[in-house]
Each structure stands twice: as C-alpha cells, then as structure tokens.
PDB file of C-alpha atoms in Angstrom:
ATOM      1  CA  MET W   1     -90.486  26.687   9.396  1.00  0.00           C
ATOM      2  CA  THR W   2     -93.124  26.733  12.096  1.00  0.00           C
ATOM      3  CA  ASP W   3     -95.512  28.460   9.685  1.00  0.00           C
ATOM      4  CA  VAL W   4     -95.264  25.460   7.357  1.00  0.00           C
ATOM      5  CA  ILE W   5     -96.014  23.035  10.183  1.00  0.00           C
ATOM      6  CA  ARG W   6     -98.861  25.239  11.414  1.00  0.00           C
ATOM      7  CA  THR W   7    -100.377  25.392   7.911  1.00  0.00           C
ATOM      8  CA  LEU W   8    -100.101  21.619   7.439  1.00  0.00           C
ATOM      9  CA  LEU W   9    -101.709  21.061  10.832  1.00  0.00           C
ATOM     10  CA  ILE W  10    -104.613  23.389  10.011  1.00  0.00           C
ATOM     11  CA  MET W  11    -105.147  21.711   6.632  1.00  0.00           C
ATOM     12  CA  SER W  12    -105.096  18.241   8.194  1.00  0.00           C
ATOM     13  CA  ILE W  13    -107.513  19.147  10.983  1.00  0.00           C
ATOM     14  CA  THR W  14    -109.932  20.909   8.630  1.00  0.00           C
ATOM     15  CA  GLY W  15    -109.921  18.050   6.124  1.00  0.00           C
ATOM     16  CA  SER W  16    -110.366  15.498   8.909  1.00  0.00           C
ATOM     17  CA  ILE W  17    -113.347  17.371  10.343  1.00  0.00           C
ATOM     18  CA  LEU W  18    -115.025  17.527   6.940  1.00  0.00           C
ATOM     19  CA  ALA W  19    -114.286  13.863   6.216  1.00  0.00           C
ATOM     20  CA  LEU W  20    -115.744  12.797   9.584  1.00  0.00           C
ATOM     21  CA  LEU W  21    -118.815  14.920   8.863  1.00  0.00           C
ATOM     22  CA  LEU W  22    -119.289  13.200   5.496  1.00  0.00           C
ATOM     23  CA  PHE W  23    -118.822   9.775   7.072  1.00  0.00           C
ATOM     24  CA  ALA W  24    -121.447  10.676   9.676  1.00  0.00           C
ATOM     25  CA  ILE W  25    -124.070  11.752   7.125  1.00  0.00           C
ATOM     26  CA  LYS W  26    -123.283   9.001   4.598  1.00  0.00           C
ATOM     27  CA  PRO W  27    -125.924   6.531   5.923  1.00  0.00           C
ATOM     28  CA  LEU W  28    -128.572   9.269   5.765  1.00  0.00           C
ATOM     29  CA  ALA W  29    -127.567  10.652   2.366  1.00  0.00           C
ATOM     30  CA  ARG W  30    -126.886   7.357   0.601  1.00  0.00           C
ATOM     31  CA  ASP W  31    -130.374   7.040  -0.888  1.00  0.00           C
ATOM     32  CA  ARG W  32    -131.320  10.731  -0.932  1.00  0.00           C
ATOM     33  CA  LEU W  33    -128.291  12.267  -2.674  1.00  0.00           C
ATOM     34  CA  PRO W  34    -127.187  11.295  -6.165  1.00  0.00           C
ATOM     35  CA  LYS W  35    -123.737   9.748  -6.519  1.00  0.00           C
ATOM     36  CA  SER W  36    -122.444  12.808  -8.372  1.00  0.00           C
ATOM     37  CA  ALA W  37    -123.325  15.048  -5.406  1.00  0.00           C
ATOM     38  CA  GLN W  38    -121.521  12.676  -3.023  1.00  0.00           C
ATOM     39  CA  TYR W  39    -118.528  12.764  -5.375  1.00  0.00           C
ATOM     40  CA  TYR W  40    -118.435  16.561  -5.352  1.00  0.00           C
ATOM     41  CA  LEU W  41    -118.695  16.632  -1.553  1.00  0.00           C
ATOM     42  CA  TRP W  42    -115.559  14.477  -1.383  1.00  0.00           C
ATOM     43  CA  LEU W  43    -113.857  16.871  -3.800  1.00  0.00           C
ATOM     44  CA  VAL W  44    -114.485  19.621  -1.222  1.00  0.00           C
ATOM     45  CA  VAL W  45    -112.703  17.481   1.398  1.00  0.00           C
ATOM     46  CA  LEU W  46    -109.802  16.904  -1.012  1.00  0.00           C
ATOM     47  CA  PHE W  47    -109.647  20.644  -1.692  1.00  0.00           C
ATOM     48  CA  THR W  48    -109.420  21.448   2.028  1.00  0.00           C
ATOM     49  CA  LEU W  49    -106.626  18.901   2.460  1.00  0.00           C
ATOM     50  CA  LEU W  50    -104.590  20.324  -0.420  1.00  0.00           C
ATOM     51  CA  VAL W  51    -105.195  24.076  -0.343  1.00  0.00           C
ATOM     52  CA  PRO W  52    -103.996  26.039   2.706  1.00  0.00           C
ATOM     53  CA  ILE W  53    -107.162  28.107   3.165  1.00  0.00           C
ATOM     54  CA  SER W  54    -109.159  27.461   6.302  1.00  0.00           C
ATOM     55  CA  MET W  55    -112.096  29.117   7.993  1.00  0.00           C
ATOM     56  CA  ILE W  56    -112.976  26.208  10.296  1.00  0.00           C
ATOM     57  CA  VAL W  57    -109.830  25.739  12.396  1.00  0.00           C
ATOM     58  CA  VAL W  58    -107.762  28.654  13.690  1.00  0.00           C
ATOM     59  CA  LEU W  59    -104.669  28.022  15.778  1.00  0.00           C
ATOM     60  CA  PRO W  60    -103.195  30.719  18.051  1.00  0.00           C
ATOM     61  CA  ASP W  61    -100.260  32.642  16.608  1.00  0.00           C
ATOM     62  CA  ASN W  62     -98.140  32.928  19.734  1.00  0.00           C
ATOM     63  CA  SER W  63     -97.319  30.239  22.212  1.00  0.00           C
ATOM     64  CA  PRO W  64     -98.293  31.166  25.795  1.00  0.00           C
ATOM     65  CA  LEU W  65     -94.904  30.203  27.258  1.00  0.00           C
ATOM     66  CA  PRO W  66     -91.765  31.394  25.494  1.00  0.00           C
ATOM     67  CA  ALA W  67     -89.198  28.656  25.060  1.00  0.00           C
ATOM     68  CA  ALA W  68     -85.809  29.277  26.653  1.00  0.00           C
ATOM     69  CA  PRO W  69     -82.713  28.681  24.537  1.00  0.00           C
ATOM     70  CA  VAL W  70     -81.110  25.309  25.167  1.00  0.00           C
ATOM     71  CA  GLN W  71     -77.753  26.858  26.013  1.00  0.00           C
ATOM     72  CA  SER W  72     -79.197  28.897  28.914  1.00  0.00           C
ATOM     73  CA  VAL W  73     -80.922  25.824  30.337  1.00  0.00           C
ATOM     74  CA  VAL W  74     -77.710  23.803  30.124  1.00  0.00           C
ATOM     75  CA  GLU W  75     -75.731  26.603  31.786  1.00  0.00           C
ATOM     76  CA  GLN W  76     -78.197  26.621  34.683  1.00  0.00           C
ATOM     77  CA  ILE W  77     -77.918  22.859  35.139  1.00  0.00           C
ATOM     78  CA  VAL W  78     -74.136  22.462  34.823  1.00  0.00           C
ATOM     79  CA  VAL W  79     -72.334  22.899  38.159  1.00  0.00           C
ATOM     80  CA  PRO W  80     -68.539  23.333  38.177  1.00  0.00           C
ATOM     81  CA  ALA W  81     -66.690  20.486  39.903  1.00  0.00           C
ATOM     82  CA  ALA W  82     -64.016  22.577  41.635  1.00  0.00           C
ATOM     83  CA  PRO W  83     -63.397  26.300  42.006  1.00  0.00           C
ATOM     84  CA  VAL W  84     -60.938  27.725  39.511  1.00  0.00           C
ATOM     85  CA  ILE W  85     -57.933  29.473  41.118  1.00  0.00           C
ATOM     86  CA  PRO W  86     -56.000  31.818  38.831  1.00  0.00           C
ATOM     87  CA  VAL W  87     -52.259  31.113  38.643  1.00  0.00           C
ATOM     88  CA  PRO W  88     -49.985  34.164  38.203  1.00  0.00           C
ATOM     89  CA  GLN W  89     -47.616  33.997  35.258  1.00  0.00           C
ATOM     90  CA  ALA W  90     -43.911  34.384  35.925  1.00  0.00           C
ATOM     91  CA  GLN W  91     -43.131  36.503  32.879  1.00  0.00           C
ATOM     92  CA  THR W  92     -45.099  38.284  30.248  1.00  0.00           C
ATOM     93  CA  PRO W  93     -44.550  37.309  26.620  1.00  0.00           C
ATOM     94  CA  ALA W  94     -42.730  39.663  24.295  1.00  0.00           C
ATOM     95  CA  VAL W  95     -44.716  41.847  21.931  1.00  0.00           C
ATOM     96  CA  GLY W  96     -45.614  39.971  18.738  1.00  0.00           C
ATOM     97  CA  ALA W  97     -44.821  36.568  20.232  1.00  0.00           C
ATOM     98  CA  THR W  98     -47.561  34.002  20.390  1.00  0.00           C
ATOM     99  CA  PRO W  99     -48.181  32.585  23.840  1.00  0.00           C
ATOM    100  CA  ALA W 100     -47.589  28.878  24.254  1.00  0.00           C
ATOM    101  CA  THR W 101     -50.750  26.979  24.974  1.00  0.00           C
ATOM    102  CA  GLY W 102     -51.083  23.569  26.489  1.00  0.00           C
ATOM    103  CA  PRO W 103     -52.828  20.678  24.858  1.00  0.00           C
ATOM    104  CA  THR W 104     -56.420  21.508  24.000  1.00  0.00           C
ATOM    105  CA  GLN W 105     -59.138  19.469  25.609  1.00  0.00           C
ATOM    106  CA  PRO W 106     -61.736  17.918  23.327  1.00  0.00           C
ATOM    107  CA  ALA W 107     -65.222  19.367  23.615  1.00  0.00           C
ATOM    108  CA  SER W 108     -67.562  17.519  25.908  1.00  0.00           C
ATOM    109  CA  LEU W 109     -70.353  15.406  24.474  1.00  0.00           C
ATOM    110  CA  ALA W 110     -73.002  17.907  25.587  1.00  0.00           C
ATOM    111  CA  GLU W 111     -71.225  20.767  23.793  1.00  0.00           C
ATOM    112  CA  THR W 112     -70.875  18.690  20.659  1.00  0.00           C
ATOM    113  CA  ILE W 113     -74.565  17.828  20.681  1.00  0.00           C
ATOM    114  CA  LEU W 114     -75.556  21.442  21.312  1.00  0.00           C
ATOM    115  CA  ASN W 115     -73.342  22.649  18.473  1.00  0.00           C
ATOM    116  CA  GLN W 116     -74.937  20.201  16.054  1.00  0.00           C
ATOM    117  CA  ALA W 117     -78.488  20.547  17.364  1.00  0.00           C
ATOM    118  CA  VAL W 118     -81.314  20.868  14.874  1.00  0.00           C
ATOM    119  CA  SER W 119     -84.377  22.913  15.645  1.00  0.00           C
ATOM    120  CA  ALA W 120     -87.546  21.124  16.721  1.00  0.00           C
ATOM    121  CA  GLY W 121     -89.408  22.478  13.707  1.00  0.00           C
ATOM    122  CA  MET W 122     -86.908  20.938  11.311  1.00  0.00           C
ATOM    123  CA  ILE W 123     -87.186  17.588  13.106  1.00  0.00           C
ATOM    124  CA  ALA W 124     -90.993  17.730  12.875  1.00  0.00           C
ATOM    125  CA  VAL W 125     -90.847  18.484   9.149  1.00  0.00           C
ATOM    126  CA  LEU W 126     -88.412  15.619   8.576  1.00  0.00           C
ATOM    127  CA  VAL W 127     -90.587  13.174  10.547  1.00  0.00           C
ATOM    128  CA  TYR W 128     -93.659  14.319   8.598  1.00  0.00           C
ATOM    129  CA  ALA W 129     -91.847  13.948   5.259  1.00  0.00           C
ATOM    130  CA  LEU W 130     -90.573  10.476   6.191  1.00  0.00           C
ATOM    131  CA  GLY W 131     -94.116   9.462   7.171  1.00  0.00           C
ATOM    132  CA  VAL W 132     -95.504  10.700   3.867  1.00  0.00           C
ATOM    133  CA  LEU W 133     -92.793   8.909   1.909  1.00  0.00           C
ATOM    134  CA  GLY W 134     -93.349   5.703   3.898  1.00  0.00           C
ATOM    135  CA  LEU W 135     -97.087   5.747   3.217  1.00  0.00           C
ATOM    136  CA  LEU W 136     -96.503   6.538  -0.448  1.00  0.00           C
ATOM    137  CA  LEU W 137     -94.128   3.582  -0.741  1.00  0.00           C
ATOM    138  CA  TYR W 138     -96.596   1.311   1.068  1.00  0.00           C
ATOM    139  CA  TYR W 139     -99.469   2.224  -1.239  1.00  0.00           C
ATOM    140  CA  LEU W 140     -97.324   1.974  -4.361  1.00  0.00           C
ATOM    141  CA  ILE W 141     -96.215  -1.534  -3.417  1.00  0.00           C
ATOM    142  CA  ASN W 142     -99.818  -2.578  -2.713  1.00  0.00           C
ATOM    143  CA  TYR W 143    -101.000  -1.076  -6.006  1.00  0.00           C
ATOM    144  CA  LYS W 144     -98.281  -2.886  -7.965  1.00  0.00           C
ATOM    145  CA  SER W 145     -99.111  -6.219  -6.325  1.00  0.00           C
ATOM    146  CA  TYR W 146    -102.830  -5.702  -7.070  1.00  0.00           C
ATOM    147  CA  THR W 147    -102.195  -4.900 -10.736  1.00  0.00           C
ATOM    148  CA  ARG W 148     -99.873  -7.910 -11.079  1.00  0.00           C
ATOM    149  CA  LEU W 149    -102.540 -10.160  -9.555  1.00  0.00           C
ATOM    150  CA  HIS W 150    -105.228  -8.671 -11.787  1.00  0.00           C
ATOM    151  CA  CYS W 151    -103.153  -9.109 -14.972  1.00  0.00           C
ATOM    152  CA  ARG W 152    -102.244 -12.674 -14.059  1.00  0.00           C
ATOM    153  CA  ARG W 153    -105.867 -13.744 -13.514  1.00  0.00           C
ATOM    154  CA  ASN W 154    -107.332 -11.754 -16.361  1.00  0.00           C
ATOM    155  CA  ARG W 155    -108.743 -13.851 -19.193  1.00  0.00           C
ATOM    156  CA  THR W 156    -109.573 -12.738 -22.685  1.00  0.00           C
ATOM    157  CA  ALA W 157    -113.239 -12.645 -23.598  1.00  0.00           C
ATOM    158  CA  ASN W 158    -114.754 -15.295 -25.856  1.00  0.00           C
ATOM    159  CA  ALA W 159    -116.731 -14.416 -28.954  1.00  0.00           C
ATOM    160  CA  GLU W 160    -119.931 -15.357 -27.097  1.00  0.00           C
ATOM    161  CA  GLU W 161    -119.179 -12.992 -24.218  1.00  0.00           C
TER     162      GLU W 161
END
C-alpha cells in the first residue's frame, strides 16, 4: 500500500515541477514557439502525471526511524491501577468439567479502537480517493452548469450570417 502512495507522490511532484517550469517559460516562449510545440510540451506534463515513470524525483526507500507497533506503545503507557493478588482456589475442578467463569467484562474503548484500527497507508489512500472524487464531482457540476448556460443563450444563425 505504501508503494502506491509513494508512486502517486512521485508522479505528482514530477508533474508539478514540469508544470511550474512551463509556466515560468511561458512568457518567454509565447511568441517564439508555435502553439503546436506548446501543446506537445503540455502533453509531456500530462504524461508525467499519468505514467509512473520518473527520473526527476527519487524518494528514499526506507524511513530513517522505524515505527513502533501501536500495541507496544499503548502497553508502555498503560499503568495498572492496583497490584493483582492471586487468590488460591479451594478445590480443583474434575477432569472434563468446564470451570465456572464469572461475568466477562466488556473490552475497554482503547482495546476496541486498537482492534479495529486501520493502517495509516489505507487512511491516506482513502483520503486521496475522496479528494479526487470530490474534485471530479465539482468539475462535473461546473461543466454541466456551463453547458446548460451555453445552450440556453445559444441562438441559431440567420441566413445572412
């Protein structure tokens, strides 16, 4: 999962660098380069945003600090409230008999959250996907409103025109 995020990050950074470079040279190249050449330069930027091949940006493979599992961190933080004193049992149960247990305590909120925890990579992918879907919806709504406005104000041409 982290490879997917890493690849998307590299593609985004590379495409952004190329786009900023084209924006920077646009005032200089506006009159000197033909429009078709400017078009093909933007196709290169689009290619770098869509295809996961990059020679410009290289991210390190390993993180410098290994992340500790959440359970070990929680175990270090949690301090028992009172010492546990073992109570001797009066008699041992017969062979094959199931020992009687008292009422079970519900799991604490922290244990429940830890049991249902989702990895950080999965959360990042979900946030990224929701952002992409939100932007797609935004642009689709704007496009539909523009086409409705254009169709409403469009007039048919006269014979003279």
